[in-house]
mmCIF file of C-alpha atoms in Angstrom:
data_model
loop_
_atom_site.group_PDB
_atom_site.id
_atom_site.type_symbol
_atom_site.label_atom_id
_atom_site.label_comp_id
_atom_site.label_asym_id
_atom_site.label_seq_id
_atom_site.Cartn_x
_atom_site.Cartn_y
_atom_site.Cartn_z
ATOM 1 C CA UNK T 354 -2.752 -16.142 23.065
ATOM 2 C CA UNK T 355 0.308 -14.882 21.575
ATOM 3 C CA UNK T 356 -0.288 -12.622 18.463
ATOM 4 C CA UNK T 357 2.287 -11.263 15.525
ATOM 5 C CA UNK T 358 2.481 -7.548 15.999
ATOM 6 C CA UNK T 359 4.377 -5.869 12.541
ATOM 7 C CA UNK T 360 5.443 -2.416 12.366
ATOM 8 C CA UNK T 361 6.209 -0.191 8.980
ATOM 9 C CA UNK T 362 7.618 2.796 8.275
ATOM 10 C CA UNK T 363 7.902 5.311 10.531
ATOM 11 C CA UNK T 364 5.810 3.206 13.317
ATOM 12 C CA UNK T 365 8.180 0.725 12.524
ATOM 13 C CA UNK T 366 11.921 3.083 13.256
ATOM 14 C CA UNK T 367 10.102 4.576 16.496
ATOM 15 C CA UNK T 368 9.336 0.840 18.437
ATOM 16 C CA UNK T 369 12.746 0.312 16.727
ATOM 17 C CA UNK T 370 11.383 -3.322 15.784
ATOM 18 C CA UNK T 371 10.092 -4.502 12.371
ATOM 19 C CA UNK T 372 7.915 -7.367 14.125
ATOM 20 C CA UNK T 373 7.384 -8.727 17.378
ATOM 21 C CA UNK T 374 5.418 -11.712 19.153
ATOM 22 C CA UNK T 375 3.089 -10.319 22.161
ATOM 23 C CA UNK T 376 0.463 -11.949 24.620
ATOM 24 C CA UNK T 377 -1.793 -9.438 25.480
ATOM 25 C CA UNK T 378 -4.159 -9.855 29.110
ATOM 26 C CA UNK T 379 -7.921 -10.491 27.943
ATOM 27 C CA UNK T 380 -8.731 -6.757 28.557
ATOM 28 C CA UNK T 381 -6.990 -6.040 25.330
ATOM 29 C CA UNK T 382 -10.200 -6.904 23.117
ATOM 30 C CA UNK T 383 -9.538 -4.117 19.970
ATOM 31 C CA UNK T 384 -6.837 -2.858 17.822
ATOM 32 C CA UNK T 385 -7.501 0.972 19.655
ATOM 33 C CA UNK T 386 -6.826 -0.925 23.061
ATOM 34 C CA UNK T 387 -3.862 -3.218 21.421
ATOM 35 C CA UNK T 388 -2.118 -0.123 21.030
ATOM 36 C CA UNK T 389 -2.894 1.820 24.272
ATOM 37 C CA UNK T 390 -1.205 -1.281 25.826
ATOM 38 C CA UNK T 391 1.662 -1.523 23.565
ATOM 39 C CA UNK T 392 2.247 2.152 24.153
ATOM 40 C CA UNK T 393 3.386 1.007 27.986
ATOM 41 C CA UNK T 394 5.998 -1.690 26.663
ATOM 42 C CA UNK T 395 8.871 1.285 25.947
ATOM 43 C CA UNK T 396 9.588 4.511 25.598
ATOM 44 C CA UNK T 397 9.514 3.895 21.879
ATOM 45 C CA UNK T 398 6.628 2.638 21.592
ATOM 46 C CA UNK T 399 5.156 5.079 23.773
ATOM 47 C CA UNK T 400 6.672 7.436 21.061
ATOM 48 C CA UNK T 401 5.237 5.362 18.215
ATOM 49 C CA UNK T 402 1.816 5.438 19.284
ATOM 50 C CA UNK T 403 0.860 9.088 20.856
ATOM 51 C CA UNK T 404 -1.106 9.649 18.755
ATOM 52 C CA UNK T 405 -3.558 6.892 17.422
ATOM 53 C CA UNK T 406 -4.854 8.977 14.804
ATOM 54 C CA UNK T 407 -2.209 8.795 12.798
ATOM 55 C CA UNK T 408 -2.066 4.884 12.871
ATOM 56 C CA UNK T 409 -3.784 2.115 10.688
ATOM 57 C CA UNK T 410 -3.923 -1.364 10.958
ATOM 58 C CA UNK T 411 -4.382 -4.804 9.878
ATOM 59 C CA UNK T 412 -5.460 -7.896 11.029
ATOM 60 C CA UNK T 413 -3.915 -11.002 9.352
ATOM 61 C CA UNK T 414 -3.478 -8.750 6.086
ATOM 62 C CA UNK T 415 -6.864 -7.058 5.914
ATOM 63 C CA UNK T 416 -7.095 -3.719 6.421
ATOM 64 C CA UNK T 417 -9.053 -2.875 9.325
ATOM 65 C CA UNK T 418 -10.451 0.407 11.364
ATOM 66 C CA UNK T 419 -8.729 0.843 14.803
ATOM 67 C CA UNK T 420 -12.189 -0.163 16.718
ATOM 68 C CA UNK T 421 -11.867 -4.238 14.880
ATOM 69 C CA UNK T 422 -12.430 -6.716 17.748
ATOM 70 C CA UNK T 423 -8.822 -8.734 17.747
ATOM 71 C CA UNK T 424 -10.981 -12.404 17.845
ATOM 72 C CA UNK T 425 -8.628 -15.003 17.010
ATOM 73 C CA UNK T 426 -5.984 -12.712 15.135
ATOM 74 C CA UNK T 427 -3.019 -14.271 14.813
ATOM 75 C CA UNK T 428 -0.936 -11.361 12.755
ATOM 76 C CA UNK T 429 -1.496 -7.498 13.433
ATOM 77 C CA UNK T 430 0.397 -4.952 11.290
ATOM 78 C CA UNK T 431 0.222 -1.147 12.597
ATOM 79 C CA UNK T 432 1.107 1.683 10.270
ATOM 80 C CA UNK T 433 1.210 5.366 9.077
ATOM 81 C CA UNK T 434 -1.518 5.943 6.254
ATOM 82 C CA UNK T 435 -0.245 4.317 3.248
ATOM 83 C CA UNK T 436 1.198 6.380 0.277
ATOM 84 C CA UNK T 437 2.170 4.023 -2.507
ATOM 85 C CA UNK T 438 1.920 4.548 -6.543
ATOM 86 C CA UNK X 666 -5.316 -12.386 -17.126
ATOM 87 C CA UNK X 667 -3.972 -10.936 -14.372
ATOM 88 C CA UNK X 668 -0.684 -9.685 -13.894
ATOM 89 C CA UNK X 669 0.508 -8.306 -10.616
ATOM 90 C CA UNK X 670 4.166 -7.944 -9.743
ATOM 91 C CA UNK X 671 6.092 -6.281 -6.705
ATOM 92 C CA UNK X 672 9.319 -6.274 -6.766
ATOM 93 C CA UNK X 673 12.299 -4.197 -6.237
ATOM 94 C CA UNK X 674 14.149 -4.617 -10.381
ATOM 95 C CA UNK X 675 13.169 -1.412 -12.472
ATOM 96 C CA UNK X 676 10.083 -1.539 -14.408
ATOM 97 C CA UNK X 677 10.732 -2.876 -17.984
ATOM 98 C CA UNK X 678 7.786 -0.549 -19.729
ATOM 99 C CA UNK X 679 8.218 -1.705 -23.342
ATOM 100 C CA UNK X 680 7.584 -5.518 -22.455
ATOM 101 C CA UNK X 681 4.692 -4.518 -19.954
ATOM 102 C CA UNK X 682 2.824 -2.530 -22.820
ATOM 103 C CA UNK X 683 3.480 -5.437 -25.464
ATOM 104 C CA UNK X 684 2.264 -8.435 -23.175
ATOM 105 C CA UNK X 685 -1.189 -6.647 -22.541
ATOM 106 C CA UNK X 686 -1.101 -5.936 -26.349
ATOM 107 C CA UNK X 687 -0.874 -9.489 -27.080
ATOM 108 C CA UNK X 688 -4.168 -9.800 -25.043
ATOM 109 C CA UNK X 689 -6.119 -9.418 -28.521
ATOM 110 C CA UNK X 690 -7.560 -6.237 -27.285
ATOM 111 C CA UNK X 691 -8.323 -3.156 -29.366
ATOM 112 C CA UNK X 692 -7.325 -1.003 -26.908
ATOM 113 C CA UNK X 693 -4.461 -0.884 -24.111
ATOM 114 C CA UNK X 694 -4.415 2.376 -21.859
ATOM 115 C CA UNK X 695 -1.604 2.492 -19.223
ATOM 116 C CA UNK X 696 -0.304 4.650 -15.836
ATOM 117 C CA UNK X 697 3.422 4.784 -15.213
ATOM 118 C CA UNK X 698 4.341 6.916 -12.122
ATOM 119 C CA UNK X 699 7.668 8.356 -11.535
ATOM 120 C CA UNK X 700 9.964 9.581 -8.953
ATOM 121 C CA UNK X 701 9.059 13.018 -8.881
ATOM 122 C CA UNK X 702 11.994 15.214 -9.741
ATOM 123 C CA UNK X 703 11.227 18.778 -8.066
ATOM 124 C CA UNK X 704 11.296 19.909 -4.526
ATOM 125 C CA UNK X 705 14.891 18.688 -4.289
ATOM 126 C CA UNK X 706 14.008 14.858 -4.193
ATOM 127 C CA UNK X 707 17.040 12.703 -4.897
ATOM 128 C CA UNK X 708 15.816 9.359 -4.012
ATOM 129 C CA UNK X 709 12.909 7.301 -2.867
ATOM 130 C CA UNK X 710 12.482 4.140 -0.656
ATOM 131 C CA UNK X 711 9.329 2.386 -1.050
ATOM 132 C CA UNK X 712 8.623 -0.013 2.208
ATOM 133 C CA UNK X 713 5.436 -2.335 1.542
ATOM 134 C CA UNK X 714 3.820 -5.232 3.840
ATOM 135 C CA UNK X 715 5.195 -8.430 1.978
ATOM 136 C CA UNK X 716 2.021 -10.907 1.300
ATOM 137 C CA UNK X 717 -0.246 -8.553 1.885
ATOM 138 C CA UNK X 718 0.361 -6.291 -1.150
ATOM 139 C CA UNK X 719 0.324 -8.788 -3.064
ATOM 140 C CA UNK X 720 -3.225 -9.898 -2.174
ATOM 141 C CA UNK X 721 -4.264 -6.440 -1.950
ATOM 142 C CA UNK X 722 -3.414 -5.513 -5.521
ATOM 143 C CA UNK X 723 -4.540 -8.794 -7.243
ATOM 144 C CA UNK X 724 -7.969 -7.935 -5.060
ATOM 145 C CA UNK X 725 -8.165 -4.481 -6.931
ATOM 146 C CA UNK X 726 -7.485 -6.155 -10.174
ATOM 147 C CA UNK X 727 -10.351 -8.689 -9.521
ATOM 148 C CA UNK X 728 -12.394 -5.926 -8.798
ATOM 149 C CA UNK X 729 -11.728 -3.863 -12.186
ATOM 150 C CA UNK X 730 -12.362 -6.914 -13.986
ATOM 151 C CA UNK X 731 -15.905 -7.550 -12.011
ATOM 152 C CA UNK X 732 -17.000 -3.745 -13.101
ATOM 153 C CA UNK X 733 -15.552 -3.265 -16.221
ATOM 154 C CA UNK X 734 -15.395 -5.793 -19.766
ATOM 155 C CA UNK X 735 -11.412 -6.183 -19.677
ATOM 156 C CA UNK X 736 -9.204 -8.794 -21.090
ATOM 157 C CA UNK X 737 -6.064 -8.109 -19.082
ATOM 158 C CA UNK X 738 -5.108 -5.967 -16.080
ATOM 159 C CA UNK X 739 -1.344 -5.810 -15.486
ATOM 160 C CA UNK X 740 0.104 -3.697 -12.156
ATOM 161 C CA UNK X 741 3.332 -3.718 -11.309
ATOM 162 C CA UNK X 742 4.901 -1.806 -8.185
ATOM 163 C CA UNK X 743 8.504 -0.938 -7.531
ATOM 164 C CA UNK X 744 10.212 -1.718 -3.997
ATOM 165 C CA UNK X 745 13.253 -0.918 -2.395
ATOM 166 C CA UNK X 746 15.721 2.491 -3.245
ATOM 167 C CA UNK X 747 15.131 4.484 -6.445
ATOM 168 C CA UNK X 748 16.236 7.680 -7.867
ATOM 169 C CA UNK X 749 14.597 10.662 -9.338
ATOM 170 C CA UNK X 750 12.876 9.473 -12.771
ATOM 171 C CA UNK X 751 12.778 5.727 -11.974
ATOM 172 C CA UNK X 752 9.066 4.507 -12.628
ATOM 173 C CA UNK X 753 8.118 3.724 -9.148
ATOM 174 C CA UNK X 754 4.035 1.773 -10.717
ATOM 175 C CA UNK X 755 2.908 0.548 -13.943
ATOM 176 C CA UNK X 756 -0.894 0.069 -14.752
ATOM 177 C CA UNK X 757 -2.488 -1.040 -17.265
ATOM 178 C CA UNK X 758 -5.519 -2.392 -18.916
ATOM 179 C CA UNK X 759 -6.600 -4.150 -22.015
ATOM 180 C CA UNK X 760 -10.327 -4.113 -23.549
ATOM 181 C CA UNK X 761 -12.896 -3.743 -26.652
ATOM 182 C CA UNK X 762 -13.103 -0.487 -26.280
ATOM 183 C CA UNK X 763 -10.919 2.604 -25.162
ATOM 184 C CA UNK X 764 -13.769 3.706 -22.790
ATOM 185 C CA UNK X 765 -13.455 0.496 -20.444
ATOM 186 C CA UNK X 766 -9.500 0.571 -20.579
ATOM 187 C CA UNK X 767 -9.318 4.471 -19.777
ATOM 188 C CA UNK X 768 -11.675 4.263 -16.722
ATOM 189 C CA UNK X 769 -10.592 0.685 -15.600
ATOM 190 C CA UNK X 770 -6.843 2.266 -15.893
ATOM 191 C CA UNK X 771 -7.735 5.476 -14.028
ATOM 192 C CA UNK X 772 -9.974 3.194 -10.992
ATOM 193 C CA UNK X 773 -6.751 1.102 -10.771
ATOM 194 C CA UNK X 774 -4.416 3.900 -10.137
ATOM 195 C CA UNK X 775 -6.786 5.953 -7.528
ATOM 196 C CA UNK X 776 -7.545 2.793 -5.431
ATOM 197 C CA UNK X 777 -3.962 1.571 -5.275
ATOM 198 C CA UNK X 778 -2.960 4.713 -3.548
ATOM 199 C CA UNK X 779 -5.958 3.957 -0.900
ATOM 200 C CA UNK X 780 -5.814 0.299 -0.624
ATOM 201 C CA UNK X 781 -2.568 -1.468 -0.578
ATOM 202 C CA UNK X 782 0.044 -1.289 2.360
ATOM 203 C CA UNK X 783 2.752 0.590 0.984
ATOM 204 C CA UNK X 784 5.187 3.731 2.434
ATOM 205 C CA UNK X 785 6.823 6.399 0.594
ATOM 206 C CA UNK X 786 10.422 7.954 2.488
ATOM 207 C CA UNK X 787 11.897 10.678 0.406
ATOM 208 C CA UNK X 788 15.545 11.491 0.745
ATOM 209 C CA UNK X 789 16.675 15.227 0.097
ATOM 210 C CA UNK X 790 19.620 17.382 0.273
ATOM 211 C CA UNK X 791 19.298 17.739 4.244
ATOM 212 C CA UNK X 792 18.094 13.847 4.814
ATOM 213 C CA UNK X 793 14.800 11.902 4.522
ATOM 214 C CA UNK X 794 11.363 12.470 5.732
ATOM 215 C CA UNK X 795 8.192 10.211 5.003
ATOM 216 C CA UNK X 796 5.825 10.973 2.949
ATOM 217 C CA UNK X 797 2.001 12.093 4.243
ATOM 218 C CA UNK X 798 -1.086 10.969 2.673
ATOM 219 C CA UNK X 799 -2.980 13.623 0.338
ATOM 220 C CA UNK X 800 -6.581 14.513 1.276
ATOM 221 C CA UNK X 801 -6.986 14.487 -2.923
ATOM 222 C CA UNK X 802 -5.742 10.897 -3.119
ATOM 223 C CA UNK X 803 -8.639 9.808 -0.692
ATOM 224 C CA UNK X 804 -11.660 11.598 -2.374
ATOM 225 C CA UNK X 805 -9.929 10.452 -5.964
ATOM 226 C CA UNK X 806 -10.352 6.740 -4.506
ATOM 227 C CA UNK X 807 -13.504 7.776 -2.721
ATOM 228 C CA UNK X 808 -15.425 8.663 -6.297
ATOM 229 C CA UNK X 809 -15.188 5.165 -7.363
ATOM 230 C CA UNK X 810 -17.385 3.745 -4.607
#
């Protein structure tokens, strides 16, 4: 099933993409194994996601931890830790 | 009751302050953040997660107003480029009493930092960098739990 994959700041200028539409195999069953496969799509993203630690997520605009099950998720945003106000 | 607004057109602090005065409120306490002005910053972009701030800042509103007495909760974030001494976020709260606006201001300001998607980029002399997350902005969100 296809899925929404968005990107911000810094994750965002390394995959060089602000959003993009993937269809992960069935293996692919958390947001910690979402981005070990997107890691293999380019060297960017490969760049982008060395080092999960420093990643967050959401899953259709919730924020979730990095071991969520993916379910039915139809939009996943990865990200730096957030720094706003 | 509610107020939230994100949006990249410079805080308008005088008509933020009055509206939650109209409220009927005897007390209004407000947080305005600013572009920091020392270690050489001349500009900031703020990136945020369009849909999703939104939701995630009228959620934090709903939640002041679910622990604390309030009769309006206004927050307003700035997007896009700014300089040095813009107001980047505008909080504030109206209630009975000063006690419930004060903490209900201060809750609102710690868990924004925490909970809603939004990036900092500074841009200095020698070109930009992104901003890291403080360890103090997590335990200051942390001590509301």
């Amino acid at each position: 099933m296809a899925i929404s994959i968005l990107y911000f700041a810094w994750v965002r200028e390394a995959v060089g993409t602000g959003e993009e539409k993937v269809d992960p195999p069935e293996a692919v069953r958390n947001v910690a194994d979402l981005i070990d496969w997107l890691a293999q799509q380019s060297a960017g993203h490969a760049a982008a996601f060395a080092d999960p630690a420093k990643l967050r997520a959401a899953i259709d605009q919730r924020f979730v931890p990095l071991d969520a099950l993916l379910g039915r998720a139809r939009e996943v945003a990865i990200f730096p830790p957030v720094t706003g106000g | 009751m509610i107020r939230v607004s994100v949006d990249p057109a410079p805080i308008e602090l005088g008509m933020e302050v009055a509206a939650l005065e109209e409220r009927g409120a005897g007390g209004v306490a407000t947080f305005t953040g600013v572009v920091r002005t020392d270690d050489g910053v001349e500009a900031l972009d703020l990136e945020h997660y369009p849909g999703m701030t939104e939701a995630a800042l009228c959620a934090l509103a709903e939640a002041a107003i679910d622990r604390w007495n309030l009769l309006g909760v206004t927050i307003v974030h700035r997007v896009g480029r700014m300089t040095a001494g813009e107001r980047i976020v505008f909080v504030g709260t109206a209630a009975a009493h000063r006690r419930e606006a004060l903490e209900a201001c201060a809750y609102l300001i710690d868990r924004l930092k925490t909970d809603a998607p939004f990036w900092k980029r500074e841009w200095l002399a020698g070109g930009t960098r992104w901003v890291e997350p403080r360890a103090s902005d997590e335990e200051a969100a942390n001590h509301w739990a």
